[in-house]
PDB file of C-alpha atoms in Angstrom:
ATOM      1  CA  MET A   1       6.296  14.375  23.395  1.00  0.00           C
ATOM      2  CA  ASP A   2       5.546  13.263  19.956  1.00  0.00           C
ATOM      3  CA  GLU A   3       8.588  14.328  17.810  1.00  0.00           C
ATOM      4  CA  LYS A   4       7.433  13.654  14.047  1.00  0.00           C
ATOM      5  CA  ILE A   5       9.726  14.082  10.906  1.00  0.00           C
ATOM      6  CA  LEU A   6       8.852  15.264   7.913  1.00  0.00           C
ATOM      7  CA  MET A   7      11.147  14.132   4.706  1.00  0.00           C
ATOM      8  CA  VAL A   8       9.531  16.283   1.315  1.00  0.00           C
ATOM      9  CA  ASP A   9      11.051  15.048  -1.748  1.00  0.00           C
ATOM     10  CA  ASP A  10       9.499  14.367  -4.979  1.00  0.00           C
ATOM     11  CA  ASN A  11      11.454  11.632  -5.845  1.00  0.00           C
ATOM     12  CA  GLU A  12       9.046   9.024  -4.192  1.00  0.00           C
ATOM     13  CA  ASN A  13      11.901   5.889  -4.595  1.00  0.00           C
ATOM     14  CA  ALA A  14      14.139   8.635  -2.349  1.00  0.00           C
ATOM     15  CA  LEU A  15      11.537   8.615   0.507  1.00  0.00           C
ATOM     16  CA  LYS A  16      10.875   5.347   0.466  1.00  0.00           C
ATOM     17  CA  ALA A  17      14.423   4.255   0.955  1.00  0.00           C
ATOM     18  CA  PHE A  18      15.098   7.293   4.001  1.00  0.00           C
ATOM     19  CA  GLN A  19      11.341   5.730   5.641  1.00  0.00           C
ATOM     20  CA  ARG A  20      12.890   2.232   5.340  1.00  0.00           C
ATOM     21  CA  SER A  21      15.883   2.972   6.957  1.00  0.00           C
ATOM     22  CA  LEU A  22      15.004   5.576   9.778  1.00  0.00           C
ATOM     23  CA  ARG A  23      11.532   3.934  10.910  1.00  0.00           C
ATOM     24  CA  LYS A  24      12.896   2.252  13.569  1.00  0.00           C
ATOM     25  CA  ASP A  25      14.367   5.386  15.258  1.00  0.00           C
ATOM     26  CA  PHE A  26      12.125   7.791  14.112  1.00  0.00           C
ATOM     27  CA  THR A  27       8.362   8.685  13.045  1.00  0.00           C
ATOM     28  CA  ILE A  28       8.803   9.260   9.681  1.00  0.00           C
ATOM     29  CA  GLU A  29       6.282  10.920   7.401  1.00  0.00           C
ATOM     30  CA  VAL A  30       6.605  11.874   4.399  1.00  0.00           C
ATOM     31  CA  ALA A  31       5.061  14.438   1.426  1.00  0.00           C
ATOM     32  CA  LYS A  32       5.955  14.603  -2.193  1.00  0.00           C
ATOM     33  CA  SER A  33       5.924  18.331  -2.659  1.00  0.00           C
ATOM     34  CA  ALA A  34       6.390  21.559  -0.987  1.00  0.00           C
ATOM     35  CA  GLY A  35       2.118  22.182  -1.329  1.00  0.00           C
ATOM     36  CA  GLU A  36       1.448  18.265   0.527  1.00  0.00           C
ATOM     37  CA  ALA A  37       4.269  19.195   2.865  1.00  0.00           C
ATOM     38  CA  MET A  38       2.675  22.419   3.650  1.00  0.00           C
ATOM     39  CA  GLN A  39      -1.063  20.812   3.987  1.00  0.00           C
ATOM     40  CA  ARG A  40       0.443  18.057   6.218  1.00  0.00           C
ATOM     41  CA  ILE A  41       2.313  21.065   8.809  1.00  0.00           C
ATOM     42  CA  LYS A  42      -1.018  22.940   9.031  1.00  0.00           C
ATOM     43  CA  THR A  43      -3.326  19.667   9.839  1.00  0.00           C
ATOM     44  CA  GLU A  44      -0.937  16.982  11.271  1.00  0.00           C
ATOM     45  CA  GLY A  45       1.761  19.443  12.532  1.00  0.00           C
ATOM     46  CA  PRO A  46       3.954  20.275  14.318  1.00  0.00           C
ATOM     47  CA  TYR A  47       7.050  18.612  13.388  1.00  0.00           C
ATOM     48  CA  ALA A  48      10.257  18.405  14.852  1.00  0.00           C
ATOM     49  CA  VAL A  49      12.190  18.325  11.564  1.00  0.00           C
ATOM     50  CA  VAL A  50      11.653  18.750   8.480  1.00  0.00           C
ATOM     51  CA  VAL A  51      13.934  17.475   6.042  1.00  0.00           C
ATOM     52  CA  SER A  52      13.435  18.830   2.425  1.00  0.00           C
ATOM     53  CA  ASP A  53      15.227  18.087  -1.193  1.00  0.00           C
ATOM     54  CA  MET A  54      15.866  21.618  -2.586  1.00  0.00           C
ATOM     55  CA  LYS A  55      14.587  20.847  -6.133  1.00  0.00           C
ATOM     56  CA  MET A  56      10.997  20.316  -6.330  1.00  0.00           C
ATOM     57  CA  PRO A  57       8.432  21.209  -8.795  1.00  0.00           C
ATOM     58  CA  GLY A  58       6.240  24.219  -7.596  1.00  0.00           C
ATOM     59  CA  ALA A  59       8.277  25.699  -4.788  1.00  0.00           C
ATOM     60  CA  ASN A  60      11.940  24.485  -3.868  1.00  0.00           C
ATOM     61  CA  GLY A  61      13.338  23.823  -0.734  1.00  0.00           C
ATOM     62  CA  VAL A  62      14.266  27.537   0.006  1.00  0.00           C
ATOM     63  CA  GLU A  63      11.023  28.653   0.303  1.00  0.00           C
ATOM     64  CA  LEU A  64       9.582  25.612   1.934  1.00  0.00           C
ATOM     65  CA  LEU A  65      11.796  25.960   4.683  1.00  0.00           C
ATOM     66  CA  ALA A  66      11.160  29.574   4.417  1.00  0.00           C
ATOM     67  CA  LEU A  67       7.733  28.677   5.047  1.00  0.00           C
ATOM     68  CA  VAL A  68       8.030  26.069   7.983  1.00  0.00           C
ATOM     69  CA  LYS A  69       9.881  28.940   9.556  1.00  0.00           C
ATOM     70  CA  SER A  70       7.267  31.163   9.879  1.00  0.00           C
ATOM     71  CA  MET A  71       4.499  28.453  10.330  1.00  0.00           C
ATOM     72  CA  SER A  72       6.487  26.188  12.736  1.00  0.00           C
ATOM     73  CA  PRO A  73       8.823  28.494  14.382  1.00  0.00           C
ATOM     74  CA  ASN A  74      10.480  25.907  16.352  1.00  0.00           C
ATOM     75  CA  THR A  75      10.489  22.799  13.337  1.00  0.00           C
ATOM     76  CA  VAL A  76      14.498  22.288  12.497  1.00  0.00           C
ATOM     77  CA  ARG A  77      15.084  22.578   8.903  1.00  0.00           C
ATOM     78  CA  ILE A  78      17.161  20.235   7.012  1.00  0.00           C
ATOM     79  CA  MET A  79      18.284  20.583   3.218  1.00  0.00           C
ATOM     80  CA  LEU A  80      18.983  18.098   1.197  1.00  0.00           C
ATOM     81  CA  THR A  81      20.613  18.723  -2.372  1.00  0.00           C
ATOM     82  CA  GLY A  82      22.570  17.459  -5.357  1.00  0.00           C
ATOM     83  CA  ASP A  83      23.236  21.378  -5.837  1.00  0.00           C
ATOM     84  CA  ALA A  84      26.879  21.665  -5.744  1.00  0.00           C
ATOM     85  CA  GLU A  85      26.910  25.217  -5.663  1.00  0.00           C
ATOM     86  CA  GLN A  86      28.012  27.112  -2.637  1.00  0.00           C
ATOM     87  CA  GLN A  87      24.895  29.593  -2.842  1.00  0.00           C
ATOM     88  CA  THR A  88      22.091  26.999  -2.216  1.00  0.00           C
ATOM     89  CA  ALA A  89      23.475  26.524   1.151  1.00  0.00           C
ATOM     90  CA  VAL A  90      23.571  30.118   1.925  1.00  0.00           C
ATOM     91  CA  ASP A  91      20.007  30.589   0.955  1.00  0.00           C
ATOM     92  CA  ALA A  92      19.093  27.237   2.688  1.00  0.00           C
ATOM     93  CA  ILE A  93      20.606  28.945   5.550  1.00  0.00           C
ATOM     94  CA  ASP A  94      19.668  32.078   5.409  1.00  0.00           C
ATOM     95  CA  LYS A  95      16.679  32.620   3.877  1.00  0.00           C
ATOM     96  CA  GLY A  96      15.262  28.655   4.866  1.00  0.00           C
ATOM     97  CA  GLY A  97      16.541  28.842   8.517  1.00  0.00           C
ATOM     98  CA  ALA A  98      18.202  25.221   7.654  1.00  0.00           C
ATOM     99  CA  MET A  99      20.483  24.201  10.836  1.00  0.00           C
ATOM    100  CA  VAL A 100      22.626  22.223   7.917  1.00  0.00           C
ATOM    101  CA  VAL A 101      22.494  21.958   4.401  1.00  0.00           C
ATOM    102  CA  LEU A 102      23.615  18.223   3.513  1.00  0.00           C
ATOM    103  CA  LYS A 103      24.825  16.929   0.092  1.00  0.00           C
ATOM    104  CA  LYS A 104      22.726  14.082  -1.939  1.00  0.00           C
ATOM    105  CA  PRO A 105      23.926  11.364  -1.992  1.00  0.00           C
ATOM    106  CA  CYS A 106      23.738  11.545   2.008  1.00  0.00           C
ATOM    107  CA  PRO A 107      24.721   8.770   3.609  1.00  0.00           C
ATOM    108  CA  VAL A 108      21.888   7.207   6.258  1.00  0.00           C
ATOM    109  CA  SER A 109      24.119   7.630   8.962  1.00  0.00           C
ATOM    110  CA  LYS A 110      24.893  11.354   8.434  1.00  0.00           C
ATOM    111  CA  LEU A 111      20.933  12.500   8.384  1.00  0.00           C
ATOM    112  CA  LYS A 112      19.972  10.029  11.774  1.00  0.00           C
ATOM    113  CA  ASN A 113      22.885  12.077  12.841  1.00  0.00           C
ATOM    114  CA  SER A 114      21.562  15.401  11.760  1.00  0.00           C
ATOM    115  CA  ILE A 115      17.976  14.298  12.589  1.00  0.00           C
ATOM    116  CA  LEU A 116      19.269  13.554  16.334  1.00  0.00           C
ATOM    117  CA  GLU A 117      20.824  16.172  16.270  1.00  0.00           C
ATOM    118  CA  GLY A 118      17.597  17.994  15.149  1.00  0.00           C
ATOM    119  CA  LEU A 119      15.535  16.730  17.555  1.00  0.00           C
ATOM    120  CA  GLN A 120      17.490  18.051  20.587  1.00  0.00           C
ATOM    121  CA  VAL A 121      17.532  21.967  19.040  1.00  0.00           C
ATOM    122  CA  TYR A 122      13.936  21.180  18.665  1.00  0.00           C
ATOM    123  CA  ARG A 123      13.269  19.979  22.803  1.00  0.00           C
ATOM    124  CA  HIS A 124      15.026  22.867  23.275  1.00  0.00           C
ATOM    125  CA  ASN A 125      13.485  25.211  21.727  1.00  0.00           C
ATOM    126  CA  VAL A 126       9.882  23.976  22.325  1.00  0.00           C
ATOM    127  CA  ILE A 127      11.053  23.794  26.244  1.00  0.00           C
ATOM    128  CA  ASN A 128      12.350  27.505  26.095  1.00  0.00           C
ATOM    129  CA  ASP A 129       9.186  29.064  24.451  1.00  0.00           C
ATOM    130  CA  THR A 130       7.214  27.170  27.022  1.00  0.00           C
ATOM    131  CA  ALA A 131       8.961  28.697  29.967  1.00  0.00           C
ATOM    132  CA  ILE A 132       8.110  32.351  28.934  1.00  0.00           C
TER     133      ILE A 132
END
C-alpha cells in the first residue's frame, strides 16, 4: 500500500525543512496552497495523511481539511497552527475532522509520531472500508 503524506503550507522554508526531516521515514509530497493541495488530491491521491497549516492565502487549514474529509474520507487529517486560540483547535477537529492539532513550532519528533499514528488510523480506515 503506497502511503503518501501531503504537507500543505504557504511557507516554502517550512515545507522544505519538514520534507528534509521526514523523507527518510515517509513519502512526502508538498503543496503551497489549499488549491494546489486539492488538485494534488484529485490527480495524485489518495493520501494517507494530510498535514495542513492553518493560515494560508485563499482557504484556511480548517476549510482545506473539511474539503479533504469530503473528498477522501479515509485520509487522516492533521492541523499545524501557530494560532493560540482554542477555537482554532475546536474548529479543526469539529469542521475539518482533524485527528490532532499541533502547535507551531512543532518538534519534528512530535510531528513524526503524529504521522505514524495517522498511518495506523488510515490503515484501519482502509481495511474497514474495503471489508464492507
